[in-house]
mmCIF file with all atom_site columns, C-alpha atoms in Angstrom:
data_model
loop_
_atom_site.group_PDB
_atom_site.id
_atom_site.type_symbol
_atom_site.label_atom_id
_atom_site.label_alt_id
_atom_site.label_comp_id
_atom_site.label_asym_id
_atom_site.label_entity_id
_atom_site.label_seq_id
_atom_site.pdbx_PDB_ins_code
_atom_site.Cartn_x
_atom_site.Cartn_y
_atom_site.Cartn_z
_atom_site.occupancy
_atom_site.B_iso_or_equiv
_atom_site.pdbx_formal_charge
_atom_site.auth_seq_id
_atom_site.auth_comp_id
_atom_site.auth_asym_id
_atom_site.auth_atom_id
_atom_site.pdbx_PDB_model_num
ATOM 1   C CA . GLN A 1 1   ? -0.147  0.220  -0.293  1.00 91.00 ? 23  GLN A CA 1
ATOM 2   C CA . LEU A 1 2   ? 1.395   3.958  -0.637  1.00 94.00 ? 24  LEU A CA 1
ATOM 3   C CA . GLN A 1 3   ? 2.160   5.677  1.499   1.00 96.00 ? 25  GLN A CA 1
ATOM 4   C CA . LEU A 1 4   ? 3.859   9.421  1.892   1.00 97.00 ? 26  LEU A CA 1
ATOM 5   C CA . GLN A 1 5   ? 5.420   10.689 5.338   1.00 97.00 ? 27  GLN A CA 1
ATOM 6   C CA . GLU A 1 6   ? 6.277   14.463 5.245   1.00 98.00 ? 28  GLU A CA 1
ATOM 7   C CA . SER A 1 7   ? 9.158   15.215 7.212   1.00 97.00 ? 29  SER A CA 1
ATOM 8   C CA . GLY A 1 8   ? 10.755  19.213 8.537   1.00 96.00 ? 30  GLY A CA 1
ATOM 9   C CA . PRO A 1 9   ? 11.089  21.437 10.653  1.00 96.00 ? 31  PRO A CA 1
ATOM 10  C CA . GLY A 1 10  ? 7.668   22.536 12.508  1.00 96.00 ? 32  GLY A CA 1
ATOM 11  C CA . LEU A 1 11  ? 9.096   26.181 13.492  1.00 98.00 ? 33  LEU A CA 1
ATOM 12  C CA . VAL A 1 12  ? 10.894  28.290 10.295  1.00 98.00 ? 34  VAL A CA 1
ATOM 13  C CA . LYS A 1 13  ? 11.323  32.166 11.672  1.00 98.00 ? 35  LYS A CA 1
ATOM 14  C CA . PRO A 1 14  ? 9.730   34.723 9.845   1.00 97.00 ? 36  PRO A CA 1
ATOM 15  C CA . LEU A 1 15  ? 11.630  36.023 6.039   1.00 97.00 ? 37  LEU A CA 1
ATOM 16  C CA . GLU A 1 16  ? 13.694  32.361 6.348   1.00 98.00 ? 38  GLU A CA 1
ATOM 17  C CA . THR A 1 17  ? 13.070  29.329 3.596   1.00 98.00 ? 39  THR A CA 1
ATOM 18  C CA . LEU A 1 18  ? 10.810  26.307 5.195   1.00 98.00 ? 40  LEU A CA 1
ATOM 19  C CA . SER A 1 19  ? 11.714  23.213 4.342   1.00 98.00 ? 41  SER A CA 1
ATOM 20  C CA . LEU A 1 20  ? 9.802   19.857 3.929   1.00 98.00 ? 42  LEU A CA 1
ATOM 21  C CA . THR A 1 21  ? 10.204  16.242 2.701   1.00 98.00 ? 43  THR A CA 1
ATOM 22  C CA . CYS A 1 22  ? 7.984   13.510 1.190   1.00 98.00 ? 44  CYS A CA 1
ATOM 23  C CA . SER A 1 23  ? 9.311   10.420 1.253   1.00 98.00 ? 45  SER A CA 1
ATOM 24  C CA . VAL A 1 24  ? 7.545   7.955  -0.728  1.00 97.00 ? 46  VAL A CA 1
ATOM 25  C CA . SER A 1 25  ? 7.114   4.263  0.595   1.00 96.00 ? 47  SER A CA 1
ATOM 26  C CA . GLY A 1 26  ? 5.412   0.934  -0.854  1.00 94.00 ? 48  GLY A CA 1
ATOM 27  C CA . GLY A 1 27  ? 5.966   2.137  -4.346  1.00 93.00 ? 49  GLY A CA 1
ATOM 28  C CA . SER A 1 28  ? 7.713   3.733  -6.869  1.00 93.00 ? 50  SER A CA 1
ATOM 29  C CA . ILE A 1 29  ? 7.976   7.729  -7.046  1.00 93.00 ? 51  ILE A CA 1
ATOM 30  C CA . ILE A 1 30  ? 8.917   7.518  -11.103 1.00 93.00 ? 52  ILE A CA 1
ATOM 31  C CA . SER A 1 31  ? 5.786   4.941  -11.802 1.00 86.00 ? 53  SER A CA 1
ATOM 32  C CA . SER A 1 32  ? 3.816   6.203  -14.412 1.00 85.00 ? 54  SER A CA 1
ATOM 33  C CA . GLY A 1 33  ? 0.553   8.521  -14.590 1.00 90.00 ? 55  GLY A CA 1
ATOM 34  C CA . TYR A 1 34  ? 1.547   9.529  -11.468 1.00 95.00 ? 56  TYR A CA 1
ATOM 35  C CA . TYR A 1 35  ? 2.568   13.424 -10.577 1.00 96.00 ? 57  TYR A CA 1
ATOM 36  C CA . TRP A 1 36  ? 4.072   14.080 -7.509  1.00 97.00 ? 58  TRP A CA 1
ATOM 37  C CA . ASP A 1 37  ? 1.842   17.314 -5.142  1.00 98.00 ? 59  ASP A CA 1
ATOM 38  C CA . TRP A 1 38  ? 2.444   19.557 -2.401  1.00 98.00 ? 60  TRP A CA 1
ATOM 39  C CA . ILE A 1 39  ? -0.800  21.302 -0.599  1.00 98.00 ? 61  ILE A CA 1
ATOM 40  C CA . ARG A 1 40  ? -1.411  22.908 2.256   1.00 97.00 ? 62  ARG A CA 1
ATOM 41  C CA . GLN A 1 41  ? -4.262  23.798 4.803   1.00 94.00 ? 63  GLN A CA 1
ATOM 42  C CA . PRO A 1 42  ? -4.105  27.558 6.985   1.00 94.00 ? 64  PRO A CA 1
ATOM 43  C CA . PRO A 1 43  ? -5.539  26.596 10.324  1.00 92.00 ? 65  PRO A CA 1
ATOM 44  C CA . GLY A 1 44  ? -9.261  26.624 10.198  1.00 87.00 ? 66  GLY A CA 1
ATOM 45  C CA . LYS A 1 45  ? -9.124  27.163 6.040   1.00 89.00 ? 67  LYS A CA 1
ATOM 46  C CA . GLY A 1 46  ? -8.974  25.780 2.871   1.00 90.00 ? 68  GLY A CA 1
ATOM 47  C CA . LEU A 1 47  ? -6.682  23.461 1.435   1.00 94.00 ? 69  LEU A CA 1
ATOM 48  C CA . GLN A 1 48  ? -4.389  25.241 -1.139  1.00 97.00 ? 70  GLN A CA 1
ATOM 49  C CA . TRP A 1 49  ? -2.675  23.818 -3.781  1.00 98.00 ? 71  TRP A CA 1
ATOM 50  C CA . ILE A 1 50  ? 1.104   25.056 -4.536  1.00 98.00 ? 72  ILE A CA 1
ATOM 51  C CA . GLY A 1 51  ? 2.771   22.741 -7.028  1.00 98.00 ? 73  GLY A CA 1
ATOM 52  C CA . THR A 1 52  ? 3.464   19.441 -8.345  1.00 97.00 ? 74  THR A CA 1
ATOM 53  C CA . ILE A 1 53  ? 6.298   17.637 -9.712  1.00 95.00 ? 75  ILE A CA 1
ATOM 54  C CA . TYR A 1 54  ? 6.895   14.517 -12.411 1.00 92.00 ? 76  TYR A CA 1
ATOM 55  C CA . HIS A 1 55  ? 10.409  12.073 -11.746 1.00 86.00 ? 77  HIS A CA 1
ATOM 56  C CA . ASP A 1 56  ? 11.286  13.700 -15.342 1.00 86.00 ? 78  ASP A CA 1
ATOM 57  C CA . GLY A 1 57  ? 11.858  16.805 -13.482 1.00 85.00 ? 79  GLY A CA 1
ATOM 58  C CA . SER A 1 58  ? 8.662   18.505 -15.052 1.00 91.00 ? 80  SER A CA 1
ATOM 59  C CA . ILE A 1 59  ? 6.999   21.292 -12.937 1.00 95.00 ? 81  ILE A CA 1
ATOM 60  C CA . TYR A 1 60  ? 4.025   23.231 -12.328 1.00 96.00 ? 82  TYR A CA 1
ATOM 61  C CA . TYR A 1 61  ? 3.386   25.905 -9.454  1.00 97.00 ? 83  TYR A CA 1
ATOM 62  C CA . ASN A 1 62  ? 0.369   27.693 -8.423  1.00 97.00 ? 84  ASN A CA 1
ATOM 63  C CA . PRO A 1 63  ? 1.082   31.335 -10.016 1.00 97.00 ? 85  PRO A CA 1
ATOM 64  C CA . SER A 1 64  ? 0.482   32.912 -6.604  1.00 96.00 ? 86  SER A CA 1
ATOM 65  C CA . LEU A 1 65  ? 3.133   31.359 -5.196  1.00 97.00 ? 87  LEU A CA 1
ATOM 66  C CA . LYS A 1 66  ? 5.622   30.632 -8.044  1.00 95.00 ? 88  LYS A CA 1
ATOM 67  C CA . SER A 1 67  ? 8.326   33.250 -7.092  1.00 96.00 ? 89  SER A CA 1
ATOM 68  C CA . ARG A 1 68  ? 9.193   31.314 -3.356  1.00 97.00 ? 90  ARG A CA 1
ATOM 69  C CA . VAL A 1 69  ? 8.959   27.475 -4.147  1.00 98.00 ? 91  VAL A CA 1
ATOM 70  C CA . ILE A 1 70  ? 11.059  25.510 -5.015  1.00 98.00 ? 92  ILE A CA 1
ATOM 71  C CA . ILE A 1 71  ? 9.900   21.413 -5.626  1.00 97.00 ? 93  ILE A CA 1
ATOM 72  C CA . SER A 1 72  ? 12.158  19.053 -6.576  1.00 96.00 ? 94  SER A CA 1
ATOM 73  C CA . VAL A 1 73  ? 13.091  15.048 -6.859  1.00 94.00 ? 95  VAL A CA 1
ATOM 74  C CA . ASP A 1 74  ? 15.283  12.673 -5.761  1.00 94.00 ? 96  ASP A CA 1
ATOM 75  C CA . THR A 1 75  ? 14.419  8.884  -7.143  1.00 92.00 ? 97  THR A CA 1
ATOM 76  C CA . SER A 1 76  ? 17.303  7.532  -5.491  1.00 94.00 ? 98  SER A CA 1
ATOM 77  C CA . ARG A 1 77  ? 16.001  7.952  -2.371  1.00 96.00 ? 99  ARG A CA 1
ATOM 78  C CA . ASN A 1 78  ? 12.360  7.601  -3.302  1.00 96.00 ? 100 ASN A CA 1
ATOM 79  C CA . GLN A 1 79  ? 11.587  11.348 -1.783  1.00 97.00 ? 101 GLN A CA 1
ATOM 80  C CA . PHE A 1 80  ? 9.853   14.798 -3.602  1.00 97.00 ? 102 PHE A CA 1
ATOM 81  C CA . SER A 1 81  ? 10.814  17.810 -1.612  1.00 98.00 ? 103 SER A CA 1
ATOM 82  C CA . LEU A 1 82  ? 9.519   20.970 -1.170  1.00 98.00 ? 104 LEU A CA 1
ATOM 83  C CA . LYS A 1 83  ? 10.988  24.674 -0.225  1.00 98.00 ? 105 LYS A CA 1
ATOM 84  C CA . MET A 1 84  ? 9.191   28.149 0.627   1.00 98.00 ? 106 MET A CA 1
ATOM 85  C CA . ASN A 1 85  ? 11.090  30.802 1.085   1.00 97.00 ? 107 ASN A CA 1
ATOM 86  C CA . SER A 1 86  ? 10.501  33.813 2.494   1.00 97.00 ? 108 SER A CA 1
ATOM 87  C CA . VAL A 1 87  ? 7.809   33.178 4.683   1.00 98.00 ? 109 VAL A CA 1
ATOM 88  C CA . THR A 1 88  ? 5.481   35.170 6.865   1.00 97.00 ? 110 THR A CA 1
ATOM 89  C CA . ALA A 1 89  ? 2.708   34.478 9.475   1.00 97.00 ? 111 ALA A CA 1
ATOM 90  C CA . ALA A 1 90  ? 0.455   33.849 6.575   1.00 96.00 ? 112 ALA A CA 1
ATOM 91  C CA . ASP A 1 91  ? 2.341   30.672 5.619   1.00 98.00 ? 113 ASP A CA 1
ATOM 92  C CA . THR A 1 92  ? 1.645   28.686 8.708   1.00 98.00 ? 114 THR A CA 1
ATOM 93  C CA . ALA A 1 93  ? -0.068  25.532 8.062   1.00 97.00 ? 115 ALA A CA 1
ATOM 94  C CA . VAL A 1 94  ? -0.113  21.908 7.493   1.00 96.00 ? 116 VAL A CA 1
ATOM 95  C CA . TYR A 1 95  ? 1.491   20.884 4.294   1.00 98.00 ? 117 TYR A CA 1
ATOM 96  C CA . SER A 1 96  ? 0.237   17.865 2.548   1.00 98.00 ? 118 SER A CA 1
ATOM 97  C CA . CYS A 1 97  ? 1.921   15.810 -0.242  1.00 98.00 ? 119 CYS A CA 1
ATOM 98  C CA . ALA A 1 98  ? -0.019  13.743 -2.086  1.00 98.00 ? 120 ALA A CA 1
ATOM 99  C CA . ARG A 1 99  ? 0.183   11.612 -5.400  1.00 97.00 ? 121 ARG A CA 1
ATOM 100 C CA . ARG A 1 100 ? -1.868  12.448 -7.987  1.00 96.00 ? 122 ARG A CA 1
ATOM 101 C CA . GLU A 1 101 ? -2.914  10.688 -11.222 1.00 94.00 ? 123 GLU A CA 1
ATOM 102 C CA . ARG A 1 102 ? -1.924  12.240 -14.623 1.00 90.00 ? 124 ARG A CA 1
ATOM 103 C CA . TYR A 1 103 ? -5.742  12.000 -16.420 1.00 90.00 ? 125 TYR A CA 1
ATOM 104 C CA . TYR A 1 104 ? -7.893  13.076 -14.204 1.00 90.00 ? 126 TYR A CA 1
ATOM 105 C CA . ASN A 1 105 ? -5.481  14.969 -11.551 1.00 93.00 ? 127 ASN A CA 1
ATOM 106 C CA . TRP A 1 106 ? -7.292  13.301 -7.812  1.00 97.00 ? 128 TRP A CA 1
ATOM 107 C CA . PHE A 1 107 ? -5.115  13.174 -5.550  1.00 97.00 ? 129 PHE A CA 1
ATOM 108 C CA . ASP A 1 108 ? -4.103  9.963  -3.550  1.00 95.00 ? 130 ASP A CA 1
ATOM 109 C CA . PRO A 1 109 ? -3.292  9.475  -1.175  1.00 96.00 ? 131 PRO A CA 1
ATOM 110 C CA . TRP A 1 110 ? -2.267  11.930 0.819   1.00 97.00 ? 132 TRP A CA 1
ATOM 111 C CA . GLY A 1 111 ? 0.608   11.977 3.430   1.00 96.00 ? 133 GLY A CA 1
ATOM 112 C CA . GLN A 1 112 ? -0.172  12.585 7.019   1.00 95.00 ? 134 GLN A CA 1
ATOM 113 C CA . GLY A 1 113 ? 0.152   16.654 6.873   1.00 96.00 ? 135 GLY A CA 1
ATOM 114 C CA . THR A 1 114 ? 2.782   17.850 8.486   1.00 97.00 ? 136 THR A CA 1
ATOM 115 C CA . LEU A 1 115 ? 1.995   21.750 10.983  1.00 97.00 ? 137 LEU A CA 1
ATOM 116 C CA . VAL A 1 116 ? 4.524   24.415 9.994   1.00 98.00 ? 138 VAL A CA 1
ATOM 117 C CA . SER A 1 117 ? 4.090   27.287 12.033  1.00 98.00 ? 139 SER A CA 1
ATOM 118 C CA . VAL A 1 118 ? 6.670   31.170 11.362  1.00 98.00 ? 140 VAL A CA 1
ATOM 119 C CA . SER A 1 119 ? 7.114   32.562 14.158  1.00 96.00 ? 141 SER A CA 1
ATOM 120 C CA . SER A 1 120 ? 10.020  34.393 15.626  1.00 95.00 ? 142 SER A CA 1
ATOM 121 C CA . ASP B 2 1   ? -8.181  30.755 -10.959 1.00 95.00 ? 9   ASP B CA 1
ATOM 122 C CA . ILE B 2 2   ? -11.139 28.724 -11.502 1.00 97.00 ? 10  ILE B CA 1
ATOM 123 C CA . GLN B 2 3   ? -13.575 29.453 -7.823  1.00 98.00 ? 11  GLN B CA 1
ATOM 124 C CA . MET B 2 4   ? -14.611 26.365 -6.633  1.00 98.00 ? 12  MET B CA 1
ATOM 125 C CA . THR B 2 5   ? -18.518 27.736 -4.259  1.00 97.00 ? 13  THR B CA 1
ATOM 126 C CA . GLN B 2 6   ? -19.842 24.644 -2.185  1.00 98.00 ? 14  GLN B CA 1
ATOM 127 C CA . SER B 2 7   ? -22.447 25.212 -0.514  1.00 97.00 ? 15  SER B CA 1
ATOM 128 C CA . PRO B 2 8   ? -23.528 25.150 2.427   1.00 96.00 ? 16  PRO B CA 1
ATOM 129 C CA . SER B 2 9   ? -21.111 25.621 4.147   1.00 96.00 ? 17  SER B CA 1
ATOM 130 C CA . SER B 2 10  ? -22.686 24.005 7.423   1.00 96.00 ? 18  SER B CA 1
ATOM 131 C CA . LEU B 2 11  ? -25.371 20.979 7.769   1.00 95.00 ? 19  LEU B CA 1
ATOM 132 C CA . SER B 2 12  ? -26.812 19.685 10.852  1.00 96.00 ? 20  SER B CA 1
ATOM 133 C CA . ALA B 2 13  ? -28.561 16.318 9.684   1.00 95.00 ? 21  ALA B CA 1
ATOM 134 C CA . SER B 2 14  ? -29.383 13.314 11.502  1.00 95.00 ? 22  SER B CA 1
ATOM 135 C CA . VAL B 2 15  ? -28.013 9.367  11.099  1.00 95.00 ? 23  VAL B CA 1
ATOM 136 C CA . GLY B 2 16  ? -30.395 8.275  8.177   1.00 95.00 ? 24  GLY B CA 1
ATOM 137 C CA . ASP B 2 17  ? -31.140 11.847 6.852   1.00 96.00 ? 25  ASP B CA 1
ATOM 138 C CA . ARG B 2 18  ? -30.597 11.792 2.734   1.00 97.00 ? 26  ARG B CA 1
ATOM 139 C CA . VAL B 2 19  ? -28.285 14.667 2.579   1.00 97.00 ? 27  VAL B CA 1
ATOM 140 C CA . THR B 2 20  ? -26.456 16.537 -0.284  1.00 97.00 ? 28  THR B CA 1
ATOM 141 C CA . ILE B 2 21  ? -24.034 18.901 -1.230  1.00 98.00 ? 29  ILE B CA 1
ATOM 142 C CA . THR B 2 22  ? -23.528 21.012 -3.948  1.00 98.00 ? 30  THR B CA 1
ATOM 143 C CA . CYS B 2 23  ? -20.508 22.639 -5.509  1.00 98.00 ? 31  CYS B CA 1
ATOM 144 C CA . ARG B 2 24  ? -19.938 25.579 -8.540  1.00 98.00 ? 32  ARG B CA 1
ATOM 145 C CA . ALA B 2 25  ? -17.185 25.959 -10.326 1.00 98.00 ? 33  ALA B CA 1
ATOM 146 C CA . SER B 2 26  ? -16.769 29.031 -11.781 1.00 98.00 ? 34  SER B CA 1
ATOM 147 C CA . GLN B 2 27  ? -16.132 28.280 -15.150 1.00 98.00 ? 35  GLN B CA 1
ATOM 148 C CA . SER B 2 28  ? -17.445 24.741 -17.160 1.00 98.00 ? 36  SER B CA 1
ATOM 149 C CA . ILE B 2 29  ? -14.365 21.947 -15.883 1.00 97.00 ? 37  ILE B CA 1
ATOM 150 C CA . SER B 2 30  ? -16.355 19.204 -17.553 1.00 97.00 ? 38  SER B CA 1
ATOM 151 C CA . SER B 2 31  ? -16.207 16.398 -15.396 1.00 97.00 ? 39  SER B CA 1
ATOM 152 C CA . TYR B 2 32  ? -13.075 17.198 -13.787 1.00 97.00 ? 40  TYR B CA 1
ATOM 153 C CA . LEU B 2 33  ? -14.585 17.615 -10.015 1.00 98.00 ? 41  LEU B CA 1
ATOM 154 C CA . ASN B 2 34  ? -13.057 15.401 -7.272  1.00 98.00 ? 42  ASN B CA 1
ATOM 155 C CA . TRP B 2 35  ? -14.622 14.941 -3.636  1.00 98.00 ? 43  TRP B CA 1
ATOM 156 C CA . TYR B 2 36  ? -12.706 14.168 -0.081  1.00 98.00 ? 44  TYR B CA 1
ATOM 157 C CA . GLN B 2 37  ? -14.193 14.143 2.489   1.00 97.00 ? 45  GLN B CA 1
ATOM 158 C CA . GLN B 2 38  ? -11.672 15.023 5.819   1.00 94.00 ? 46  GLN B CA 1
ATOM 159 C CA . LYS B 2 39  ? -12.012 14.544 9.375   1.00 94.00 ? 47  LYS B CA 1
ATOM 160 C CA . PRO B 2 40  ? -10.453 16.347 12.560  1.00 90.00 ? 48  PRO B CA 1
ATOM 161 C CA . GLY B 2 41  ? -6.291  15.932 12.968  1.00 87.00 ? 49  GLY B CA 1
ATOM 162 C CA . LYS B 2 42  ? -6.158  13.310 9.463   1.00 90.00 ? 50  LYS B CA 1
ATOM 163 C CA . ALA B 2 43  ? -5.752  14.638 5.809   1.00 90.00 ? 51  ALA B CA 1
ATOM 164 C CA . PRO B 2 44  ? -8.640  14.298 3.290   1.00 92.00 ? 52  PRO B CA 1
ATOM 165 C CA . GLU B 2 45  ? -9.452  10.947 1.524   1.00 96.00 ? 53  GLU B CA 1
ATOM 166 C CA . LEU B 2 46  ? -11.144 10.625 -1.488  1.00 97.00 ? 54  LEU B CA 1
ATOM 167 C CA . PHE B 2 47  ? -14.086 9.897  -2.324  1.00 98.00 ? 55  PHE B CA 1
ATOM 168 C CA . ILE B 2 48  ? -15.479 10.451 -5.469  1.00 98.00 ? 56  ILE B CA 1
ATOM 169 C CA . TYR B 2 49  ? -13.309 11.420 -7.994  1.00 97.00 ? 57  TYR B CA 1
ATOM 170 C CA . ALA B 2 50  ? -14.127 12.140 -11.823 1.00 96.00 ? 58  ALA B CA 1
ATOM 171 C CA . ALA B 2 51  ? -17.772 13.562 -10.973 1.00 97.00 ? 59  ALA B CA 1
ATOM 172 C CA . SER B 2 52  ? -19.249 10.701 -10.437 1.00 97.00 ? 60  SER B CA 1
ATOM 173 C CA . SER B 2 53  ? -16.449 7.561  -10.183 1.00 97.00 ? 61  SER B CA 1
ATOM 174 C CA . LEU B 2 54  ? -16.947 6.314  -6.288  1.00 97.00 ? 62  LEU B CA 1
ATOM 175 C CA . GLN B 2 55  ? -13.654 5.675  -5.281  1.00 96.00 ? 63  GLN B CA 1
ATOM 176 C CA . SER B 2 56  ? -12.503 1.835  -3.618  1.00 94.00 ? 64  SER B CA 1
ATOM 177 C CA . GLY B 2 57  ? -13.381 1.374  -0.274  1.00 94.00 ? 65  GLY B CA 1
ATOM 178 C CA . VAL B 2 58  ? -15.640 4.113  0.250   1.00 95.00 ? 66  VAL B CA 1
ATOM 179 C CA . PRO B 2 59  ? -19.368 2.921  0.972   1.00 93.00 ? 67  PRO B CA 1
ATOM 180 C CA . SER B 2 60  ? -22.207 1.989  -1.722  1.00 93.00 ? 68  SER B CA 1
ATOM 181 C CA . GLY B 2 61  ? -24.381 5.625  -0.249  1.00 95.00 ? 69  GLY B CA 1
ATOM 182 C CA . PHE B 2 62  ? -21.804 8.661  -1.175  1.00 97.00 ? 70  PHE B CA 1
ATOM 183 C CA . SER B 2 63  ? -22.719 9.245  -4.867  1.00 97.00 ? 71  SER B CA 1
ATOM 184 C CA . GLY B 2 64  ? -21.514 12.042 -7.107  1.00 98.00 ? 72  GLY B CA 1
ATOM 185 C CA . SER B 2 65  ? -23.367 14.136 -9.878  1.00 98.00 ? 73  SER B CA 1
ATOM 186 C CA . GLY B 2 66  ? -23.059 17.489 -12.329 1.00 97.00 ? 74  GLY B CA 1
ATOM 187 C CA . SER B 2 67  ? -20.584 18.248 -15.237 1.00 97.00 ? 75  SER B CA 1
ATOM 188 C CA . GLY B 2 68  ? -20.041 22.020 -16.401 1.00 97.00 ? 76  GLY B CA 1
ATOM 189 C CA . THR B 2 69  ? -20.245 23.865 -13.651 1.00 98.00 ? 77  THR B CA 1
ATOM 190 C CA . ASP B 2 70  ? -22.245 22.209 -11.132 1.00 98.00 ? 78  ASP B CA 1
ATOM 191 C CA . PHE B 2 71  ? -21.704 19.495 -8.940  1.00 98.00 ? 79  PHE B CA 1
ATOM 192 C CA . THR B 2 72  ? -23.811 17.525 -5.794  1.00 98.00 ? 80  THR B CA 1
ATOM 193 C CA . LEU B 2 73  ? -22.597 15.082 -3.447  1.00 98.00 ? 81  LEU B CA 1
ATOM 194 C CA . THR B 2 74  ? -25.325 12.861 -1.933  1.00 98.00 ? 82  THR B CA 1
ATOM 195 C CA . ILE B 2 75  ? -25.292 10.715 0.776   1.00 96.00 ? 83  ILE B CA 1
ATOM 196 C CA . SER B 2 76  ? -28.048 8.624  0.669   1.00 96.00 ? 84  SER B CA 1
ATOM 197 C CA . SER B 2 77  ? -28.692 7.569  4.517   1.00 95.00 ? 85  SER B CA 1
ATOM 198 C CA . LEU B 2 78  ? -25.744 9.027  7.030   1.00 95.00 ? 86  LEU B CA 1
ATOM 199 C CA . GLN B 2 79  ? -23.885 6.522  9.198   1.00 94.00 ? 87  GLN B CA 1
ATOM 200 C CA . PRO B 2 80  ? -22.148 8.077  12.173  1.00 93.00 ? 88  PRO B CA 1
ATOM 201 C CA . GLU B 2 81  ? -18.649 7.838  10.178  1.00 94.00 ? 89  GLU B CA 1
ATOM 202 C CA . ASP B 2 82  ? -19.597 10.127 7.815   1.00 95.00 ? 90  ASP B CA 1
ATOM 203 C CA . PHE B 2 83  ? -19.977 13.888 9.925   1.00 92.00 ? 91  PHE B CA 1
ATOM 204 C CA . ALA B 2 84  ? -16.857 15.711 8.418   1.00 96.00 ? 92  ALA B CA 1
ATOM 205 C CA . THR B 2 85  ? -16.203 18.022 6.355   1.00 96.00 ? 93  THR B CA 1
ATOM 206 C CA . TYR B 2 86  ? -16.320 18.346 2.451   1.00 97.00 ? 94  TYR B CA 1
ATOM 207 C CA . TYR B 2 87  ? -14.166 19.217 -0.517  1.00 97.00 ? 95  TYR B CA 1
ATOM 208 C CA . CYS B 2 88  ? -14.919 19.669 -3.883  1.00 98.00 ? 96  CYS B CA 1
ATOM 209 C CA . GLN B 2 89  ? -11.670 20.032 -6.195  1.00 98.00 ? 97  GLN B CA 1
ATOM 210 C CA . GLN B 2 90  ? -11.848 20.964 -9.680  1.00 98.00 ? 98  GLN B CA 1
ATOM 211 C CA . SER B 2 91  ? -9.235  19.189 -11.527 1.00 97.00 ? 99  SER B CA 1
ATOM 212 C CA . TYR B 2 92  ? -9.293  20.760 -14.893 1.00 97.00 ? 100 TYR B CA 1
ATOM 213 C CA . SER B 2 93  ? -6.300  23.049 -14.998 1.00 95.00 ? 101 SER B CA 1
ATOM 214 C CA . ILE B 2 94  ? -4.025  24.430 -12.779 1.00 96.00 ? 102 ILE B CA 1
ATOM 215 C CA . PRO B 2 95  ? -3.855  25.473 -10.634 1.00 97.00 ? 103 PRO B CA 1
ATOM 216 C CA . TYR B 2 96  ? -5.958  23.700 -8.728  1.00 97.00 ? 104 TYR B CA 1
ATOM 217 C CA . THR B 2 97  ? -8.297  24.803 -6.290  1.00 98.00 ? 105 THR B CA 1
ATOM 218 C CA . PHE B 2 98  ? -10.911 23.627 -3.504  1.00 98.00 ? 106 PHE B CA 1
ATOM 219 C CA . GLY B 2 99  ? -13.814 24.726 -2.299  1.00 97.00 ? 107 GLY B CA 1
ATOM 220 C CA . GLN B 2 100 ? -14.290 25.914 0.936   1.00 96.00 ? 108 GLN B CA 1
ATOM 221 C CA . GLY B 2 101 ? -15.699 22.343 2.373   1.00 96.00 ? 109 GLY B CA 1
ATOM 222 C CA . THR B 2 102 ? -18.898 21.872 4.062   1.00 97.00 ? 110 THR B CA 1
ATOM 223 C CA . LYS B 2 103 ? -19.370 20.977 8.055   1.00 96.00 ? 111 LYS B CA 1
ATOM 224 C CA . LEU B 2 104 ? -21.352 18.334 8.201   1.00 96.00 ? 112 LEU B CA 1
ATOM 225 C CA . GLU B 2 105 ? -22.584 18.043 11.863  1.00 94.00 ? 113 GLU B CA 1
ATOM 226 C CA . ILE B 2 106 ? -24.418 15.432 14.180  1.00 83.00 ? 114 ILE B CA 1
#
C-alpha cells in the first residue's frame, strides 16, 4: 500500500526558508501516470494547491506562490521536496504531500500532513 | 483561477438522513471534479473522482453527479462515521482549486 510521509521543521522564523520532504513508500516515485504534489491548509481554513512534480523533472507551481517555491525530486531516495522562501505568518499551515493521477488529476493518497508554524 | 463554491458551508443532519452538498465552478470544468472527506486532525481522503466515480472502499451510499459547472455529492443515509468536512476540487486546470468545505454536523 502506497504511503507518503512528510518531514521537516515544525517552526520556521519569518523571512527564512521552509523546507519539507515527502518520503514515498510502498511504491515507486517513477511510476508512470502519477505526479507528486504539495498542498497546504492554514489552521481553520481551506486547502491550497502549491505545486507538482513528475519524476522526469516537469514542474508546475501555483502562480500565487511561484516566486517563492521550489519543488524537487530525488528518485534515488524515492522522495520529493518543497522549499518556500521568505515565509511569513500567513504561511503557517499544515503542509501535505499527495500523489496525483495524471489524467483526471485527483489526489490519492495523501500524507498525514505536518504543521509548520512561522514565528520568531 | 477557477473558483469553486460549495454550499452549504455547514449542515446539521441526523443519522439516516439523506443529504446533498453542492459545488459550483466559476467556469466549465467538464467532469474534472473530485470530492474528499476530511475528519479532524486527518488528511483528506478521496471519495469521488471524475464527478461520479466512487473511490474503492467508499460506501455505496455516497454518490456524485454533475458536469460543466454544477455538481452534487449525495449521501443517501447518513451514518455516524460520515460526519466530517467535505471538499470539492476542480482538476480541470492548474492551479487546482478547492471549495471552502462543507462541515456536516450531527
